Amino acid sequence: MLTSRGRMTIATTLGAALLLTGCVQSPPEPSTSAGPSTGATPAATADAAEPSASAAPAEPIERGVLGRASVAVPQEWAQTGGDQTFTLRYAATDSPSYEAIAIADGFGSFHGARAGVSVFIAQAQMEIENFRILSQDDIEVPGASSAVRVDFTFGSADSPSDGMWVVAVDDRDGHAIAIAYSGGEAEVDDAELDAVAESVELLPTS
């Protein structure tokens, strides 16, 4: 995982009752199906010899679109139930670690992406076991005035899981979108997180 561990001031004045279980949900009970694994990761693991190269998709991808939020999703992932914030969710149901991508659109009006992501951080600190931020960085998202990527870990101390949020805002109207990636019950290669983050788009108004 990334080594940057910058601390930040958490804005808690936006007291929205956001449920984050949709993006850090535990896998369901093991299925009796004996079907083979289909490599359910959003992007291929980067070769050690080319650490700076952009990660290529591990399998055919499609776009998960909800309102103005768009992100690349592996074609073989299944659409599953979300929650009141991340209302569209895809998961690698055939993977032992049960990776997932969840999408939120228009969950609030914010002046800047950092204000938007502070809502998720504040809620996670109260509700997610052993939630710990690894990095928080401003990034470029097509269509957005500002965007922030937050990498974090959660879960048991003996077997932590990796997660990531990308929050993007159109400062013209404050419209915010969010993408949540969860490694399920596993740590995630940086190349996988990078591939998801780089695929996020904030679509124009219709």
Tab-separated table of C-alpha atoms in Angstrom:
chain	number	residue	atom	x	y	z
A	1	MET	CA	0.000	0.000	0.000
A	2	LEU	CA	0.946	3.625	-0.208
A	3	THR	CA	3.291	4.843	2.491
A	4	SER	CA	2.079	8.417	2.805
A	5	ARG	CA	0.221	8.794	6.084
A	6	GLY	CA	-0.643	12.455	6.246
A	7	ARG	CA	-2.910	13.498	9.063
A	8	MET	CA	-5.797	15.867	8.477
A	9	THR	CA	-8.460	17.889	10.289
A	10	ILE	CA	-11.800	16.098	10.088
A	11	ALA	CA	-14.806	18.273	9.377
A	12	THR	CA	-17.761	16.911	11.320
A	13	THR	CA	-20.254	19.702	10.838
A	14	LEU	CA	-21.876	17.885	7.916
A	15	GLY	CA	-23.780	15.438	10.098
A	16	ALA	CA	-25.412	13.389	7.353
A	17	ALA	CA	-26.385	9.888	8.452
A	18	LEU	CA	-24.379	8.127	5.729
A	19	LEU	CA	-24.099	4.358	5.933
A	20	LEU	CA	-20.702	3.160	4.737
A	21	THR	CA	-21.453	-0.537	4.968
A	22	GLY	CA	-22.120	-0.555	1.243
A	23	CYS	CA	-18.449	0.032	0.446
A	24	VAL	CA	-16.750	-2.019	3.148
A	25	GLN	CA	-19.216	-4.869	3.282
A	26	SER	CA	-18.004	-8.309	4.330
A	27	PRO	CA	-18.358	-11.204	1.901
A	28	PRO	CA	-21.478	-13.364	2.069
A	29	GLU	CA	-21.377	-16.921	3.339
A	30	PRO	CA	-19.308	-19.164	1.032
A	31	SER	CA	-21.274	-20.527	-1.907
A	32	THR	CA	-21.533	-24.231	-2.629
A	33	SER	CA	-20.748	-23.526	-6.260
A	34	ALA	CA	-17.465	-25.004	-7.404
A	35	GLY	CA	-17.032	-22.702	-10.362
A	36	PRO	CA	-13.487	-21.600	-11.121
A	37	SER	CA	-12.208	-18.176	-10.172
A	38	THR	CA	-12.322	-15.660	-13.013
A	39	GLY	CA	-9.678	-13.259	-11.740
A	40	ALA	CA	-12.099	-10.762	-10.238
A	41	THR	CA	-9.885	-7.763	-9.751
A	42	PRO	CA	-10.514	-4.379	-11.367
A	43	ALA	CA	-7.052	-4.250	-12.926
A	44	ALA	CA	-4.052	-6.452	-13.577
A	45	THR	CA	-1.232	-6.553	-11.059
A	46	ALA	CA	1.573	-4.283	-12.208
A	47	ASP	CA	4.802	-5.984	-13.259
A	48	ALA	CA	7.667	-5.303	-10.869
A	49	ALA	CA	9.817	-4.204	-13.814
A	50	GLU	CA	7.373	-1.463	-14.809
A	51	PRO	CA	6.092	0.185	-11.597
A	52	SER	CA	5.205	3.453	-13.339
A	53	ALA	CA	3.130	1.933	-16.135
A	54	SER	CA	-0.635	2.332	-16.024
A	55	ALA	CA	-2.381	-0.867	-14.999
A	56	ALA	CA	-4.206	-2.723	-17.769
A	57	PRO	CA	-7.609	-4.303	-17.135
A	58	ALA	CA	-7.452	-7.941	-16.063
A	59	GLU	CA	-10.588	-8.762	-18.025
A	60	PRO	CA	-13.142	-6.971	-20.232
A	61	ILE	CA	-14.628	-3.982	-18.469
A	62	GLU	CA	-17.836	-2.006	-18.626
A	63	ARG	CA	-18.815	1.367	-17.223
A	64	GLY	CA	-20.797	1.511	-14.023
A	65	VAL	CA	-22.873	4.677	-14.341
A	66	LEU	CA	-25.146	6.280	-11.767
A	67	GLY	CA	-26.337	9.799	-12.541
A	68	ARG	CA	-23.156	11.771	-13.208
A	69	ALA	CA	-20.823	9.192	-11.665
A	70	SER	CA	-18.983	6.760	-13.932
A	71	VAL	CA	-16.271	4.182	-13.218
A	72	ALA	CA	-14.807	1.138	-14.942
A	73	VAL	CA	-16.105	-2.169	-13.569
A	74	PRO	CA	-14.912	-5.668	-14.538
A	75	GLN	CA	-17.508	-7.183	-16.832
A	76	GLU	CA	-17.809	-10.374	-14.825
A	77	TRP	CA	-18.627	-8.638	-11.561
A	78	ALA	CA	-22.236	-8.896	-10.404
A	79	GLN	CA	-24.476	-5.958	-9.565
A	80	THR	CA	-25.539	-6.266	-5.927
A	81	GLY	CA	-27.537	-4.279	-3.417
A	82	GLY	CA	-26.194	-0.974	-2.167
A	83	ASP	CA	-27.273	1.320	0.656
A	84	GLN	CA	-28.866	4.745	0.972
A	85	THR	CA	-25.677	6.525	-0.132
A	86	PHE	CA	-23.820	4.071	-2.372
A	87	THR	CA	-26.937	2.953	-4.195
A	88	LEU	CA	-25.206	1.089	-7.040
A	89	ARG	CA	-22.720	-1.638	-6.195
A	90	TYR	CA	-20.743	-4.284	-8.078
A	91	ALA	CA	-18.921	-7.198	-6.455
A	92	ALA	CA	-16.585	-10.021	-7.415
A	93	THR	CA	-18.948	-12.676	-6.126
A	94	ASP	CA	-16.725	-15.524	-7.368
A	95	SER	CA	-13.644	-14.189	-5.595
A	96	PRO	CA	-12.726	-15.482	-2.122
A	97	SER	CA	-11.976	-11.938	-0.975
A	98	TYR	CA	-15.173	-10.487	-2.510
A	99	GLU	CA	-13.846	-7.185	-3.865
A	100	ALA	CA	-16.452	-4.476	-4.532
A	101	ILE	CA	-16.957	-1.118	-6.206
A	102	ALA	CA	-19.807	1.101	-5.014
A	103	ILE	CA	-21.105	4.306	-6.592
A	104	ALA	CA	-22.793	7.350	-5.042
A	105	ASP	CA	-24.215	10.295	-6.968
A	106	GLY	CA	-25.493	13.620	-5.697
A	107	PHE	CA	-25.072	12.712	-2.023
A	108	GLY	CA	-24.650	16.387	-1.099
A	109	SER	CA	-23.636	19.828	-2.293
A	110	PHE	CA	-20.061	20.809	-1.428
A	111	HIS	CA	-17.550	23.520	-2.176
A	112	GLY	CA	-14.621	21.290	-3.004
A	113	ALA	CA	-14.017	17.559	-2.859
A	114	ARG	CA	-12.232	17.653	0.503
A	115	ALA	CA	-15.400	18.924	2.155
A	116	GLY	CA	-17.294	16.022	0.611
A	117	VAL	CA	-14.839	13.313	1.607
A	118	SER	CA	-14.745	14.593	5.198
A	119	VAL	CA	-18.288	13.273	5.608
A	120	PHE	CA	-17.186	9.727	4.827
A	121	ILE	CA	-14.089	9.974	7.001
A	122	ALA	CA	-16.019	11.215	10.026
A	123	GLN	CA	-18.616	8.457	9.703
A	124	ALA	CA	-15.997	5.750	9.143
A	125	GLN	CA	-14.079	6.747	12.265
A	126	MET	CA	-17.199	6.088	14.302
A	127	GLU	CA	-18.517	2.958	12.589
A	128	ILE	CA	-15.741	0.961	10.895
A	129	GLU	CA	-13.490	-1.347	12.903
A	130	ASN	CA	-9.846	-0.241	12.979
A	131	PHE	CA	-10.384	2.372	10.279
A	132	ARG	CA	-7.046	4.022	9.477
A	133	ILE	CA	-6.212	6.520	6.723
A	134	LEU	CA	-3.064	5.760	4.725
A	135	SER	CA	-3.124	8.714	2.343
A	136	GLN	CA	-5.308	11.561	1.129
A	137	ASP	CA	-4.350	13.169	-2.195
A	138	ASP	CA	-5.830	15.646	-4.647
A	139	ILE	CA	-6.207	13.997	-8.056
A	140	GLU	CA	-7.557	14.835	-11.496
A	141	VAL	CA	-10.966	13.441	-12.457
A	142	PRO	CA	-12.403	14.272	-15.896
A	143	GLY	CA	-15.364	16.626	-15.554
A	144	ALA	CA	-14.596	17.586	-11.955
A	145	SER	CA	-13.377	20.910	-10.562
A	146	SER	CA	-11.740	19.077	-7.652
A	147	ALA	CA	-11.260	15.465	-6.609
A	148	VAL	CA	-9.696	13.623	-3.685
A	149	ARG	CA	-8.520	10.043	-3.314
A	150	VAL	CA	-8.369	8.500	0.164
A	151	ASP	CA	-6.650	5.145	0.730
A	152	PHE	CA	-7.381	3.403	4.020
A	153	THR	CA	-7.378	0.091	5.862
A	154	PHE	CA	-10.044	-1.443	8.073
A	155	GLY	CA	-11.020	-4.699	9.741
A	156	SER	CA	-9.177	-6.933	12.152
A	157	ALA	CA	-5.634	-6.079	13.178
A	158	ASP	CA	-4.476	-9.589	12.251
A	159	SER	CA	-5.954	-9.477	8.759
A	160	PRO	CA	-6.600	-5.900	7.603
A	161	SER	CA	-8.426	-5.077	4.402
A	162	ASP	CA	-7.747	-2.224	2.005
A	163	GLY	CA	-10.211	0.354	0.758
A	164	MET	CA	-10.322	3.566	-1.248
A	165	TRP	CA	-12.668	6.463	-1.851
A	166	VAL	CA	-12.603	8.867	-4.768
A	167	VAL	CA	-14.791	11.931	-4.264
A	168	ALA	CA	-15.209	14.457	-7.067
A	169	VAL	CA	-17.118	17.741	-7.114
A	170	ASP	CA	-18.323	20.125	-9.815
A	171	ASP	CA	-17.768	23.479	-8.123
A	172	ARG	CA	-20.231	25.195	-10.455
A	173	ASP	CA	-23.197	23.581	-8.731
A	174	GLY	CA	-21.594	21.647	-5.850
A	175	HIS	CA	-22.662	18.301	-7.313
A	176	ALA	CA	-20.655	15.492	-5.721
A	177	ILE	CA	-20.002	11.909	-6.719
A	178	ALA	CA	-18.142	9.199	-4.840
A	179	ILE	CA	-16.616	5.861	-5.766
A	180	ALA	CA	-15.762	3.366	-3.037
A	181	TYR	CA	-13.474	0.386	-3.602
A	182	SER	CA	-13.179	-2.406	-1.069
A	183	GLY	CA	-10.671	-5.224	-1.153
A	184	GLY	CA	-13.119	-7.356	0.787
A	185	GLU	CA	-11.074	-9.530	3.111
A	186	ALA	CA	-7.697	-8.865	1.530
A	187	GLU	CA	-4.979	-6.329	1.020
A	188	VAL	CA	-4.969	-4.832	-2.475
A	189	ASP	CA	-2.118	-4.142	-4.868
A	190	ASP	CA	-1.557	-0.440	-5.572
A	191	ALA	CA	-2.026	-1.084	-9.298
A	192	GLU	CA	-5.610	-2.198	-8.691
A	193	LEU	CA	-6.424	0.919	-6.705
A	194	ASP	CA	-4.740	3.125	-9.302
A	195	ALA	CA	-6.728	1.556	-12.144
A	196	VAL	CA	-10.045	2.198	-10.407
A	197	ALA	CA	-9.152	5.769	-9.448
A	198	GLU	CA	-7.933	6.617	-12.944
A	199	SER	CA	-11.181	5.377	-14.503
A	200	VAL	CA	-13.499	7.678	-12.522
A	201	GLU	CA	-15.375	10.369	-14.436
A	202	LEU	CA	-17.833	13.085	-13.405
A	203	LEU	CA	-20.221	13.269	-16.350
A	204	PRO	CA	-21.701	16.543	-17.604
A	205	THR	CA	-25.241	17.533	-16.769
A	206	SER	CA	-27.764	16.181	-19.239
